[in-house]
PDB file of N, CA and C and ligand atoms in Angstrom:
ATOM      1  N   MET A1217    -130.580  44.607  45.708  1.00  0.00           N
ATOM      2  CA  MET A1217    -130.882  45.673  46.702  1.00  0.00           C
ATOM      3  C   MET A1217    -131.582  44.988  47.780  1.00  0.00           C
ATOM      4  N   ASP A1218    -131.248  45.415  49.053  1.00  0.00           N
ATOM      5  CA  ASP A1218    -131.802  44.814  50.262  1.00  0.00           C
ATOM      6  C   ASP A1218    -132.969  45.777  50.718  1.00  0.00           C
ATOM      7  N   TYR A1219    -133.952  45.157  51.014  1.00  0.00           N
ATOM      8  CA  TYR A1219    -135.106  45.819  51.646  1.00  0.00           C
ATOM      9  C   TYR A1219    -135.273  45.889  53.096  1.00  0.00           C
ATOM     10  N   GLY A1220    -134.175  46.146  53.836  1.00  0.00           N
ATOM     11  CA  GLY A1220    -134.133  46.207  55.186  1.00  0.00           C
ATOM     12  C   GLY A1220    -132.725  46.569  55.671  1.00  0.00           C
ATOM     13  N   PRO A1221    -132.708  46.872  56.878  1.00  0.00           N
ATOM     14  CA  PRO A1221    -131.329  47.360  57.476  1.00  0.00           C
ATOM     15  C   PRO A1221    -130.441  46.364  57.813  1.00  0.00           C
ATOM     16  N   CYS A1222    -129.121  46.804  57.645  1.00  0.00           N
ATOM     17  CA  CYS A1222    -127.954  45.717  58.136  1.00  0.00           C
ATOM     18  C   CYS A1222    -127.636  46.163  59.593  1.00  0.00           C
ATOM     19  N   THR A1223    -127.617  45.129  60.404  1.00  0.00           N
ATOM     20  CA  THR A1223    -127.047  45.217  61.671  1.00  0.00           C
ATOM     21  C   THR A1223    -125.747  45.225  61.765  1.00  0.00           C
ATOM     22  N   VAL A1224    -125.132  46.383  62.224  1.00  0.00           N
ATOM     23  CA  VAL A1224    -123.698  46.503  62.363  1.00  0.00           C
ATOM     24  C   VAL A1224    -123.202  46.730  63.784  1.00  0.00           C
ATOM     25  N   ARG A1225    -122.365  45.854  64.254  1.00  0.00           N
ATOM     26  CA  ARG A1225    -121.886  45.828  65.659  1.00  0.00           C
ATOM     27  C   ARG A1225    -120.550  46.386  65.875  1.00  0.00           C
ATOM     28  N   ASP A1226    -120.477  46.872  67.111  1.00  0.00           N
ATOM     29  CA  ASP A1226    -119.070  47.284  67.631  1.00  0.00           C
ATOM     30  C   ASP A1226    -118.190  48.212  66.703  1.00  0.00           C
ATOM     31  N   LEU A1227    -118.858  49.249  66.172  1.00  0.00           N
ATOM     32  CA  LEU A1227    -118.122  50.277  65.490  1.00  0.00           C
ATOM     33  C   LEU A1227    -117.352  51.219  66.688  1.00  0.00           C
ATOM     34  N   LYS A1228    -116.110  51.493  66.309  1.00  0.00           N
ATOM     35  CA  LYS A1228    -115.345  52.443  67.053  1.00  0.00           C
ATOM     36  C   LYS A1228    -115.664  53.886  66.957  1.00  0.00           C
ATOM     37  N   ILE A1229    -116.115  54.444  68.020  1.00  0.00           N
ATOM     38  CA  ILE A1229    -116.318  55.807  68.084  1.00  0.00           C
ATOM     39  C   ILE A1229    -115.177  56.699  67.442  1.00  0.00           C
ATOM     40  N   GLY A1230    -115.511  57.660  66.542  1.00  0.00           N
ATOM     41  CA  GLY A1230    -114.608  58.328  65.910  1.00  0.00           C
ATOM     42  C   GLY A1230    -114.067  57.725  64.455  1.00  0.00           C
ATOM     43  N   SER A1231    -114.415  56.461  64.209  1.00  0.00           N
ATOM     44  CA  SER A1231    -113.892  55.783  62.884  1.00  0.00           C
ATOM     45  C   SER A1231    -114.814  56.398  61.974  1.00  0.00           C
ATOM     46  N   THR A1232    -114.311  56.552  60.619  1.00  0.00           N
ATOM     47  CA  THR A1232    -114.931  56.972  59.571  1.00  0.00           C
ATOM     48  C   THR A1232    -115.413  55.738  58.538  1.00  0.00           C
ATOM     49  N   LYS A1233    -116.535  55.859  58.075  1.00  0.00           N
ATOM     50  CA  LYS A1233    -117.240  54.843  57.234  1.00  0.00           C
ATOM     51  C   LYS A1233    -117.841  55.706  56.095  1.00  0.00           C
ATOM     52  N   TYR A1234    -117.919  54.901  54.951  1.00  0.00           N
ATOM     53  CA  TYR A1234    -118.486  55.388  53.689  1.00  0.00           C
ATOM     54  C   TYR A1234    -119.672  54.510  53.434  1.00  0.00           C
ATOM     55  N   TRP A1235    -120.853  55.201  53.670  1.00  0.00           N
ATOM     56  CA  TRP A1235    -122.292  54.510  53.480  1.00  0.00           C
ATOM     57  C   TRP A1235    -122.459  54.516  51.930  1.00  0.00           C
ATOM     58  N   CYS A1236    -122.810  53.240  51.496  1.00  0.00           N
ATOM     59  CA  CYS A1236    -123.251  53.145  49.853  1.00  0.00           C
ATOM     60  C   CYS A1236    -124.547  53.838  49.734  1.00  0.00           C
ATOM     61  N   ALA A1237    -124.469  54.782  48.896  1.00  0.00           N
ATOM     62  CA  ALA A1237    -125.814  55.537  48.636  1.00  0.00           C
ATOM     63  C   ALA A1237    -126.356  55.006  47.335  1.00  0.00           C
ATOM     64  N   CYS A1238    -125.454  54.358  46.494  1.00  0.00           N
ATOM     65  CA  CYS A1238    -126.105  53.935  45.107  1.00  0.00           C
ATOM     66  C   CYS A1238    -126.907  52.455  45.078  1.00  0.00           C
ATOM     67  N   GLY A1239    -126.474  51.624  46.081  1.00  0.00           N
ATOM     68  CA  GLY A1239    -127.082  50.292  46.368  1.00  0.00           C
ATOM     69  C   GLY A1239    -126.301  49.282  45.491  1.00  0.00           C
ATOM     70  N   LEU A1240    -125.110  49.612  44.909  1.00  0.00           N
ATOM     71  CA  LEU A1240    -124.533  48.647  44.026  1.00  0.00           C
ATOM     72  C   LEU A1240    -123.480  47.971  44.698  1.00  0.00           C
ATOM     73  N   SER A1241    -122.937  48.418  45.917  1.00  0.00           N
ATOM     74  CA  SER A1241    -121.726  47.844  46.739  1.00  0.00           C
ATOM     75  C   SER A1241    -122.106  46.303  46.947  1.00  0.00           C
ATOM     76  N   LYS A1242    -121.128  45.431  46.770  1.00  0.00           N
ATOM     77  CA  LYS A1242    -121.133  44.043  47.268  1.00  0.00           C
ATOM     78  C   LYS A1242    -120.880  44.035  48.671  1.00  0.00           C
ATOM     79  N   HIS A1243    -120.531  45.073  49.454  1.00  0.00           N
ATOM     80  CA  HIS A1243    -120.285  44.917  50.896  1.00  0.00           C
ATOM     81  C   HIS A1243    -121.206  45.858  51.743  1.00  0.00           C
ATOM     82  N   GLN A1244    -122.441  45.815  51.390  1.00  0.00           N
ATOM     83  CA  GLN A1244    -123.590  46.430  52.132  1.00  0.00           C
ATOM     84  C   GLN A1244    -123.253  46.421  53.585  1.00  0.00           C
ATOM     85  N   PRO A1245    -123.446  47.724  54.378  1.00  0.00           N
ATOM     86  CA  PRO A1245    -124.014  48.818  53.763  1.00  0.00           C
ATOM     87  C   PRO A1245    -122.990  49.921  53.454  1.00  0.00           C
ATOM     88  N   TRP A1246    -121.645  49.344  53.155  1.00  0.00           N
ATOM     89  CA  TRP A1246    -120.656  50.214  53.068  1.00  0.00           C
ATOM     90  C   TRP A1246    -120.165  50.367  51.517  1.00  0.00           C
ATOM     91  N   CYS A1247    -119.463  51.418  51.220  1.00  0.00           N
ATOM     92  CA  CYS A1247    -119.178  51.605  49.801  1.00  0.00           C
ATOM     93  C   CYS A1247    -117.948  50.674  49.426  1.00  0.00           C
ATOM     94  N   ASP A1248    -117.993  50.128  48.169  1.00  0.00           N
ATOM     95  CA  ASP A1248    -116.804  49.203  47.655  1.00  0.00           C
ATOM     96  C   ASP A1248    -116.346  49.932  46.320  1.00  0.00           C
ATOM     97  N   GLY A1249    -116.961  51.109  46.025  1.00  0.00           N
ATOM     98  CA  GLY A1249    -116.397  51.835  44.748  1.00  0.00           C
ATOM     99  C   GLY A1249    -117.320  51.514  43.533  1.00  0.00           C
ATOM    100  N   SER A1250    -118.271  50.747  43.707  1.00  0.00           N
ATOM    101  CA  SER A1250    -119.132  50.313  42.458  1.00  0.00           C
ATOM    102  C   SER A1250    -120.041  51.564  41.988  1.00  0.00           C
ATOM    103  N   HIS A1251    -120.122  52.591  42.803  1.00  0.00           N
ATOM    104  CA  HIS A1251    -120.845  53.832  42.264  1.00  0.00           C
ATOM    105  C   HIS A1251    -120.266  54.556  41.190  1.00  0.00           C
ATOM    106  N   LYS A1252    -118.961  54.090  40.912  1.00  0.00           N
ATOM    107  CA  LYS A1252    -118.357  54.847  39.734  1.00  0.00           C
ATOM    108  C   LYS A1252    -119.245  54.821  38.481  1.00  0.00           C
ATOM    109  N   GLY A1253    -119.437  56.111  37.879  1.00  0.00           N
ATOM    110  CA  GLY A1253    -120.350  56.128  36.758  1.00  0.00           C
ATOM    111  C   GLY A1253    -121.711  56.474  36.892  1.00  0.00           C
ATOM    112  N   THR A1254    -122.110  56.399  38.097  1.00  0.00           N
ATOM    113  CA  THR A1254    -123.544  56.295  38.356  1.00  0.00           C
ATOM    114  C   THR A1254    -123.802  57.866  38.578  1.00  0.00           C
ATOM    115  N   GLY A1255    -123.039  58.755  39.016  1.00  0.00           N
ATOM    116  CA  GLY A1255    -123.317  60.206  39.455  1.00  0.00           C
ATOM    117  C   GLY A1255    -123.756  60.179  40.833  1.00  0.00           C
ATOM    118  N   ILE A1256    -123.611  59.012  41.681  1.00  0.00           N
ATOM    119  CA  ILE A1256    -124.001  58.906  43.151  1.00  0.00           C
ATOM    120  C   ILE A1256    -122.738  58.751  43.829  1.00  0.00           C
ATOM    121  N   SER A1257    -122.765  59.420  45.026  1.00  0.00           N
ATOM    122  CA  SER A1257    -121.365  59.469  45.812  1.00  0.00           C
ATOM    123  C   SER A1257    -121.751  58.747  47.067  1.00  0.00           C
ATOM    124  N   PRO A1258    -120.753  58.055  47.842  1.00  0.00           N
ATOM    125  CA  PRO A1258    -121.084  57.550  49.117  1.00  0.00           C
ATOM    126  C   PRO A1258    -121.143  58.668  50.102  1.00  0.00           C
ATOM    127  N   LEU A1259    -121.830  58.409  51.291  1.00  0.00           N
ATOM    128  CA  LEU A1259    -121.817  59.388  52.347  1.00  0.00           C
ATOM    129  C   LEU A1259    -120.724  59.094  53.267  1.00  0.00           C
ATOM    130  N   LYS A1260    -119.907  60.045  53.553  1.00  0.00           N
ATOM    131  CA  LYS A1260    -118.800  59.976  54.667  1.00  0.00           C
ATOM    132  C   LYS A1260    -119.578  60.108  55.921  1.00  0.00           C
ATOM    133  N   TRP A1261    -119.411  59.059  56.882  1.00  0.00           N
ATOM    134  CA  TRP A1261    -119.907  59.217  58.159  1.00  0.00           C
ATOM    135  C   TRP A1261    -118.807  58.857  59.273  1.00  0.00           C
ATOM    136  N   THR A1262    -118.809  59.751  60.365  1.00  0.00           N
ATOM    137  CA  THR A1262    -117.829  59.542  61.391  1.00  0.00           C
ATOM    138  C   THR A1262    -118.781  58.919  62.633  1.00  0.00           C
ATOM    139  N   VAL A1263    -118.414  57.834  63.137  1.00  0.00           N
ATOM    140  CA  VAL A1263    -119.202  57.198  64.136  1.00  0.00           C
ATOM    141  C   VAL A1263    -119.072  58.142  65.341  1.00  0.00           C
ATOM    142  N   ASN A1264    -120.218  58.840  65.710  1.00  0.00           N
ATOM    143  CA  ASN A1264    -120.181  59.691  66.839  1.00  0.00           C
ATOM    144  C   ASN A1264    -121.145  59.245  67.994  1.00  0.00           C
ATOM    145  N   LYS A1265    -121.558  57.957  68.086  1.00  0.00           N
ATOM    146  CA  LYS A1265    -122.327  57.425  69.162  1.00  0.00           C
ATOM    147  C   LYS A1265    -121.678  56.286  69.805  1.00  0.00           C
ATOM    148  N   ASP A1266    -121.391  56.044  71.080  1.00  0.00           N
ATOM    149  CA  ASP A1266    -120.843  54.945  71.594  1.00  0.00           C
ATOM    150  C   ASP A1266    -121.938  53.797  71.913  1.00  0.00           C
ATOM    151  N   GLN A1267    -122.342  53.037  70.814  1.00  0.00           N
ATOM    152  CA  GLN A1267    -123.286  51.946  71.159  1.00  0.00           C
ATOM    153  C   GLN A1267    -122.760  50.733  70.351  1.00  0.00           C
ATOM    154  N   LYS A1268    -123.488  49.583  70.908  1.00  0.00           N
ATOM    155  CA  LYS A1268    -123.028  48.319  70.378  1.00  0.00           C
ATOM    156  C   LYS A1268    -123.535  47.943  69.047  1.00  0.00           C
ATOM    157  N   ILE A1269    -124.662  48.352  68.753  1.00  0.00           N
ATOM    158  CA  ILE A1269    -125.401  47.919  67.634  1.00  0.00           C
ATOM    159  C   ILE A1269    -125.974  49.110  66.753  1.00  0.00           C
ATOM    160  N   PHE A1270    -125.949  49.268  65.459  1.00  0.00           N
ATOM    161  CA  PHE A1270    -126.462  50.196  64.632  1.00  0.00           C
ATOM    162  C   PHE A1270    -127.356  49.429  63.592  1.00  0.00           C
ATOM    163  N   GLN A1271    -128.390  50.156  63.211  1.00  0.00           N
ATOM    164  CA  GLN A1271    -129.261  49.671  62.165  1.00  0.00           C
ATOM    165  C   GLN A1271    -128.879  50.599  61.026  1.00  0.00           C
ATOM    166  N   ILE A1272    -128.308  50.075  60.040  1.00  0.00           N
ATOM    167  CA  ILE A1272    -127.869  50.822  58.952  1.00  0.00           C
ATOM    168  C   ILE A1272    -128.592  50.628  57.688  1.00  0.00           C
ATOM    169  N   CYS A1273    -129.140  51.713  57.161  1.00  0.00           N
ATOM    170  CA  CYS A1273    -130.130  51.469  56.097  1.00  0.00           C
ATOM    171  C   CYS A1273    -129.350  50.840  54.775  1.00  0.00           C
ATOM    172  N   ALA A1274    -129.955  49.656  54.232  1.00  0.00           N
ATOM    173  CA  ALA A1274    -129.530  49.115  53.030  1.00  0.00           C
ATOM    174  C   ALA A1274    -130.556  49.356  51.916  1.00  0.00           C
ATOM    175  N   CYS A1275    -131.616  49.930  52.132  1.00  0.00           N
ATOM    176  CA  CYS A1275    -132.577  50.072  51.077  1.00  0.00           C
ATOM    177  C   CYS A1275    -132.301  51.370  50.230  1.00  0.00           C
ATOM    178  N   LYS A1276    -131.549  52.204  50.830  1.00  0.00           N
ATOM    179  CA  LYS A1276    -131.038  53.617  50.310  1.00  0.00           C
ATOM    180  C   LYS A1276    -132.283  54.622  50.046  1.00  0.00           C
ATOM    181  N   TYR A1277    -133.281  54.378  50.758  1.00  0.00           N
ATOM    182  CA  TYR A1277    -134.334  55.379  50.688  1.00  0.00           C
ATOM    183  C   TYR A1277    -134.617  55.980  52.109  1.00  0.00           C
ATOM    184  N   THR A1278    -133.686  55.838  53.174  1.00  0.00           N
ATOM    185  CA  THR A1278    -133.919  56.442  54.324  1.00  0.00           C
ATOM    186  C   THR A1278    -133.899  58.031  54.155  1.00  0.00           C
ATOM    187  N   LYS A1279    -134.388  58.668  55.052  1.00  0.00           N
ATOM    188  CA  LYS A1279    -134.238  60.082  55.133  1.00  0.00           C
ATOM    189  C   LYS A1279    -133.433  60.635  56.101  1.00  0.00           C
ATOM    190  N   ASP A1280    -132.673  59.616  56.869  1.00  0.00           N
ATOM    191  CA  ASP A1280    -131.696  59.891  57.794  1.00  0.00           C
ATOM    192  C   ASP A1280    -130.466  59.026  57.638  1.00  0.00           C
ATOM    193  N   PRO A1281    -129.720  59.248  56.570  1.00  0.00           N
ATOM    194  CA  PRO A1281    -128.714  58.450  56.340  1.00  0.00           C
ATOM    195  C   PRO A1281    -127.491  58.666  57.271  1.00  0.00           C
ATOM    196  N   PRO A1282    -126.805  57.586  57.601  1.00  0.00           N
ATOM    197  CA  PRO A1282    -126.863  56.172  57.092  1.00  0.00           C
ATOM    198  C   PRO A1282    -127.914  55.269  57.931  1.00  0.00           C
ATOM    199  N   PHE A1283    -128.671  55.987  58.794  1.00  0.00           N
ATOM    200  CA  PHE A1283    -129.540  55.081  59.621  1.00  0.00           C
ATOM    201  C   PHE A1283    -130.668  54.701  59.024  1.00  0.00           C
ATOM    202  N   CYS A1284    -131.251  53.575  59.387  1.00  0.00           N
ATOM    203  CA  CYS A1284    -132.517  53.159  58.947  1.00  0.00           C
ATOM    204  C   CYS A1284    -133.749  53.890  59.684  1.00  0.00           C
ATOM    205  N   ASP A1285    -134.616  54.529  58.947  1.00  0.00           N
ATOM    206  CA  ASP A1285    -135.617  55.191  59.554  1.00  0.00           C
ATOM    207  C   ASP A1285    -137.049  54.532  59.354  1.00  0.00           C
ATOM    208  N   ALA A1286    -136.908  53.227  58.851  1.00  0.00           N
ATOM    209  CA  ALA A1286    -138.009  52.309  58.622  1.00  0.00           C
ATOM    210  C   ALA A1286    -138.689  52.670  57.209  1.00  0.00           C
ATOM    211  N   THR A1287    -138.176  53.580  56.532  1.00  0.00           N
ATOM    212  CA  THR A1287    -138.837  53.826  55.236  1.00  0.00           C
ATOM    213  C   THR A1287    -139.089  52.512  54.426  1.00  0.00           C
ATOM    214  N   HIS A1288    -138.204  51.476  54.707  1.00  0.00           N
ATOM    215  CA  HIS A1288    -138.104  50.319  53.908  1.00  0.00           C
ATOM    216  C   HIS A1288    -139.436  49.507  54.096  1.00  0.00           C
ATOM    217  N   THR A1289    -140.106  49.716  55.120  1.00  0.00           N
ATOM    218  CA  THR A1289    -141.399  49.047  55.445  1.00  0.00           C
ATOM    219  C   THR A1289    -142.443  49.131  54.583  1.00  0.00           C
ATOM    220  N   ASN A1290    -142.460  50.305  53.713  1.00  0.00           N
ATOM    221  CA  ASN A1290    -143.457  50.580  52.602  1.00  0.00           C
ATOM    222  C   ASN A1290    -142.818  50.741  51.305  1.00  0.00           C
ATOM    223  N   LEU A1291    -141.501  50.263  51.265  1.00  0.00           N
ATOM    224  CA  LEU A1291    -140.545  50.465  49.972  1.00  0.00           C
ATOM    225  C   LEU A1291    -141.105  49.874  48.682  1.00  0.00           C
ATOM    226  N   PRO A1292    -141.538  48.661  48.639  1.00  0.00           N
ATOM    227  CA  PRO A1292    -141.851  48.010  47.396  1.00  0.00           C
ATOM    228  C   PRO A1292    -143.023  48.878  46.664  1.00  0.00           C
ATOM    229  N   CYS A1293    -144.059  49.372  47.385  1.00  0.00           N
ATOM    230  CA  CYS A1293    -145.057  50.206  46.799  1.00  0.00           C
ATOM    231  C   CYS A1293    -144.463  51.549  46.395  1.00  0.00           C
ATOM    232  N   GLN A1294    -143.666  52.130  47.173  1.00  0.00           N
ATOM    233  CA  GLN A1294    -143.004  53.487  46.696  1.00  0.00           C
ATOM    234  C   GLN A1294    -142.165  53.327  45.405  1.00  0.00           C
ATOM    235  N   VAL A1295    -141.386  52.340  45.429  1.00  0.00           N
ATOM    236  CA  VAL A1295    -140.391  51.927  44.276  1.00  0.00           C
ATOM    237  C   VAL A1295    -141.156  51.752  43.004  1.00  0.00           C
ATOM    238  N   MET A1296    -142.216  50.892  43.073  1.00  0.00           N
ATOM    239  CA  MET A1296    -143.083  50.639  42.029  1.00  0.00           C
ATOM    240  C   MET A1296    -143.680  51.790  41.479  1.00  0.00           C
ATOM    241  N   GLU A1297    -144.312  52.805  42.404  1.00  0.00           N
ATOM    242  CA  GLU A1297    -145.014  54.009  41.928  1.00  0.00           C
ATOM    243  C   GLU A1297    -144.011  54.899  41.366  1.00  0.00           C
ATOM    244  N   ARG A1298    -142.757  55.034  41.903  1.00  0.00           N
ATOM    245  CA  ARG A1298    -141.677  56.064  41.301  1.00  0.00           C
ATOM    246  C   ARG A1298    -141.189  55.431  39.920  1.00  0.00           C
ATOM    247  N   GLN A1299    -140.952  53.999  39.868  1.00  0.00           N
ATOM    248  CA  GLN A1299    -140.592  53.649  38.584  1.00  0.00           C
ATOM    249  C   GLN A1299    -141.682  53.686  37.343  1.00  0.00           C
ATOM    250  N   ASP A1300    -143.013  53.620  37.857  1.00  0.00           N
ATOM    251  CA  ASP A1300    -144.126  53.724  36.969  1.00  0.00           C
ATOM    252  C   ASP A1300    -144.046  55.135  36.476  1.00  0.00           C
ATOM    253  N   LYS A1301    -143.724  56.213  37.122  1.00  0.00           N
ATOM    254  CA  LYS A1301    -143.987  57.510  36.684  1.00  0.00           C
ATOM    255  C   LYS A1301    -142.600  58.014  36.126  1.00  0.00           C
ATOM    256  N   CYS A1302    -141.517  57.296  36.252  1.00  0.00           N
ATOM    257  CA  CYS A1302    -140.205  57.673  35.597  1.00  0.00           C
ATOM    258  C   CYS A1302    -140.335  58.130  34.237  1.00  0.00           C
ATOM    259  N   GLN A1303    -139.626  59.369  33.761  1.00  0.00           N
ATOM    260  CA  GLN A1303    -139.603  59.649  32.495  1.00  0.00           C
ATOM    261  C   GLN A1303    -138.796  58.747  31.536  1.00  0.00           C
ATOM    262  N   ASN A1304    -137.729  58.050  32.164  1.00  0.00           N
ATOM    263  CA  ASN A1304    -136.943  57.190  31.469  1.00  0.00           C
ATOM    264  C   ASN A1304    -137.601  55.657  31.356  1.00  0.00           C
ATOM    265  N   LYS A1305    -138.627  55.312  31.818  1.00  0.00           N
ATOM    266  CA  LYS A1305    -139.294  54.222  31.806  1.00  0.00           C
ATOM    267  C   LYS A1305    -139.147  53.251  30.653  1.00  0.00           C
ATOM    268  N   ASP A1306    -139.237  53.865  29.540  1.00  0.00           N
ATOM    269  CA  ASP A1306    -139.304  53.121  28.236  1.00  0.00           C
ATOM    270  C   ASP A1306    -137.732  52.617  27.932  1.00  0.00           C
ATOM    271  N   LYS A1307    -136.782  53.251  28.649  1.00  0.00           N
ATOM    272  CA  LYS A1307    -135.479  52.935  28.255  1.00  0.00           C
ATOM    273  C   LYS A1307    -134.811  51.845  29.119  1.00  0.00           C
ATOM    274  N   HIS A1308    -135.380  51.552  30.298  1.00  0.00           N
ATOM    275  CA  HIS A1308    -134.918  50.910  31.260  1.00  0.00           C
ATOM    276  C   HIS A1308    -134.481  49.358  30.786  1.00  0.00           C
ATOM    277  N   CYS A1309    -135.158  48.721  29.999  1.00  0.00           N
ATOM    278  CA  CYS A1309    -134.703  47.485  29.713  1.00  0.00           C
ATOM    279  C   CYS A1309    -133.584  47.475  28.844  1.00  0.00           C
ATOM    280  N   GLN A1310    -133.019  48.611  28.084  1.00  0.00           N
ATOM    281  CA  GLN A1310    -131.870  48.554  27.266  1.00  0.00           C
ATOM    282  C   GLN A1310    -130.718  49.237  28.258  1.00  0.00           C
ATOM    283  N   ASP A1311    -131.088  49.910  29.423  1.00  0.00           N
ATOM    284  CA  ASP A1311    -130.134  50.485  30.277  1.00  0.00           C
ATOM    285  C   ASP A1311    -129.105  49.431  30.902  1.00  0.00           C
ATOM    286  N   THR A1312    -127.880  49.800  31.112  1.00  0.00           N
ATOM    287  CA  THR A1312    -126.857  48.951  31.798  1.00  0.00           C
ATOM    288  C   THR A1312    -126.564  49.727  33.117  1.00  0.00           C
ATOM    289  N   LYS A1313    -127.118  50.960  33.440  1.00  0.00           N
ATOM    290  CA  LYS A1313    -126.648  51.493  34.599  1.00  0.00           C
ATOM    291  C   LYS A1313    -127.965  51.878  35.488  1.00  0.00           C
ATOM    292  N   LEU A1314    -127.750  52.101  36.724  1.00  0.00           N
ATOM    293  CA  LEU A1314    -128.832  52.551  37.394  1.00  0.00           C
ATOM    294  C   LEU A1314    -129.383  53.893  37.117  1.00  0.00           C
ATOM    295  N   CYS A1315    -130.808  53.860  37.239  1.00  0.00           N
ATOM    296  CA  CYS A1315    -131.534  55.037  36.905  1.00  0.00           C
ATOM    297  C   CYS A1315    -131.643  55.911  37.950  1.00  0.00           C
ATOM    298  N   THR A1316    -130.863  57.176  38.007  1.00  0.00           N
ATOM    299  CA  THR A1316    -131.005  58.194  38.864  1.00  0.00           C
ATOM    300  C   THR A1316    -132.336  58.799  39.092  1.00  0.00           C
ATOM    301  N   GLY A1317    -133.248  58.626  38.055  1.00  0.00           N
ATOM    302  CA  GLY A1317    -134.462  59.406  38.088  1.00  0.00           C
ATOM    303  C   GLY A1317    -135.395  58.533  39.135  1.00  0.00           C
ATOM    304  N   CYS A1318    -135.349  57.202  39.221  1.00  0.00           N
ATOM    305  CA  CYS A1318    -136.261  56.451  39.840  1.00  0.00           C
ATOM    306  C   CYS A1318    -135.614  55.337  40.689  1.00  0.00           C
ATOM    307  N   GLY A1319    -134.359  54.990  40.604  1.00  0.00           N
ATOM    308  CA  GLY A1319    -133.702  54.005  41.366  1.00  0.00           C
ATOM    309  C   GLY A1319    -133.786  52.725  40.667  1.00  0.00           C
ATOM    310  N   TRP A1320    -134.227  52.583  39.448  1.00  0.00           N
ATOM    311  CA  TRP A1320    -134.284  51.291  38.758  1.00  0.00           C
ATOM    312  C   TRP A1320    -132.919  50.668  38.683  1.00  0.00           C
ATOM    313  N   ILE A1321    -132.703  49.479  38.897  1.00  0.00           N
ATOM    314  CA  ILE A1321    -131.488  48.619  38.778  1.00  0.00           C
ATOM    315  C   ILE A1321    -131.436  47.769  37.792  1.00  0.00           C
ATOM    316  N   PRO A1322    -130.617  47.718  36.741  1.00  0.00           N
ATOM    317  CA  PRO A1322    -130.698  46.609  35.769  1.00  0.00           C
ATOM    318  C   PRO A1322    -130.271  45.308  36.423  1.00  0.00           C
ATOM    319  N   ASP A1323    -130.733  44.250  35.816  1.00  0.00           N
ATOM    320  CA  ASP A1323    -130.379  42.987  36.286  1.00  0.00           C
ATOM    321  C   ASP A1323    -129.100  42.519  35.633  1.00  0.00           C
ATOM    322  N   PHE A1324    -128.158  42.019  36.427  1.00  0.00           N
ATOM    323  CA  PHE A1324    -126.974  41.831  35.985  1.00  0.00           C
ATOM    324  C   PHE A1324    -126.701  40.192  35.784  1.00  0.00           C
TER     325      PHE A1324
HETATM  326  S1  FES B 278    -133.322  49.797  55.396  1.00  0.00           S
HETATM  327 FE1  FES B 278    -134.697  50.941  56.737  1.00  0.00          FE
HETATM  328  S2  FES B 278    -134.898  52.805  55.833  1.00  0.00           S
HETATM  329 FE2  FES B 278    -133.667  51.733  54.336  1.00  0.00          FE
END
């Protein structure tokens, strides 16, 4: 998982992109189908601004997807707090899938 935005250049206005919402894609910030089985779906986004550079969220905690809203600047503390309170916390070390309760990702 990345803790900062992806700088994306020269998107064509009107083109459609699928923003990875699960964090598992190998082609961040866009979906590569890795979300299958997680219960999380990508966000369909049509480019509606004519601009050269976009800051697209890669941490997956933005409140304005697919754009970075700077939530990542305090993310490690937020993630640790969320994972510490997760009801599935005791099962994380045996899980092979993303925890949809707190965002915990197994090491592969
Ligand atoms: S990368 Fe900035 S809010 Fe996600």
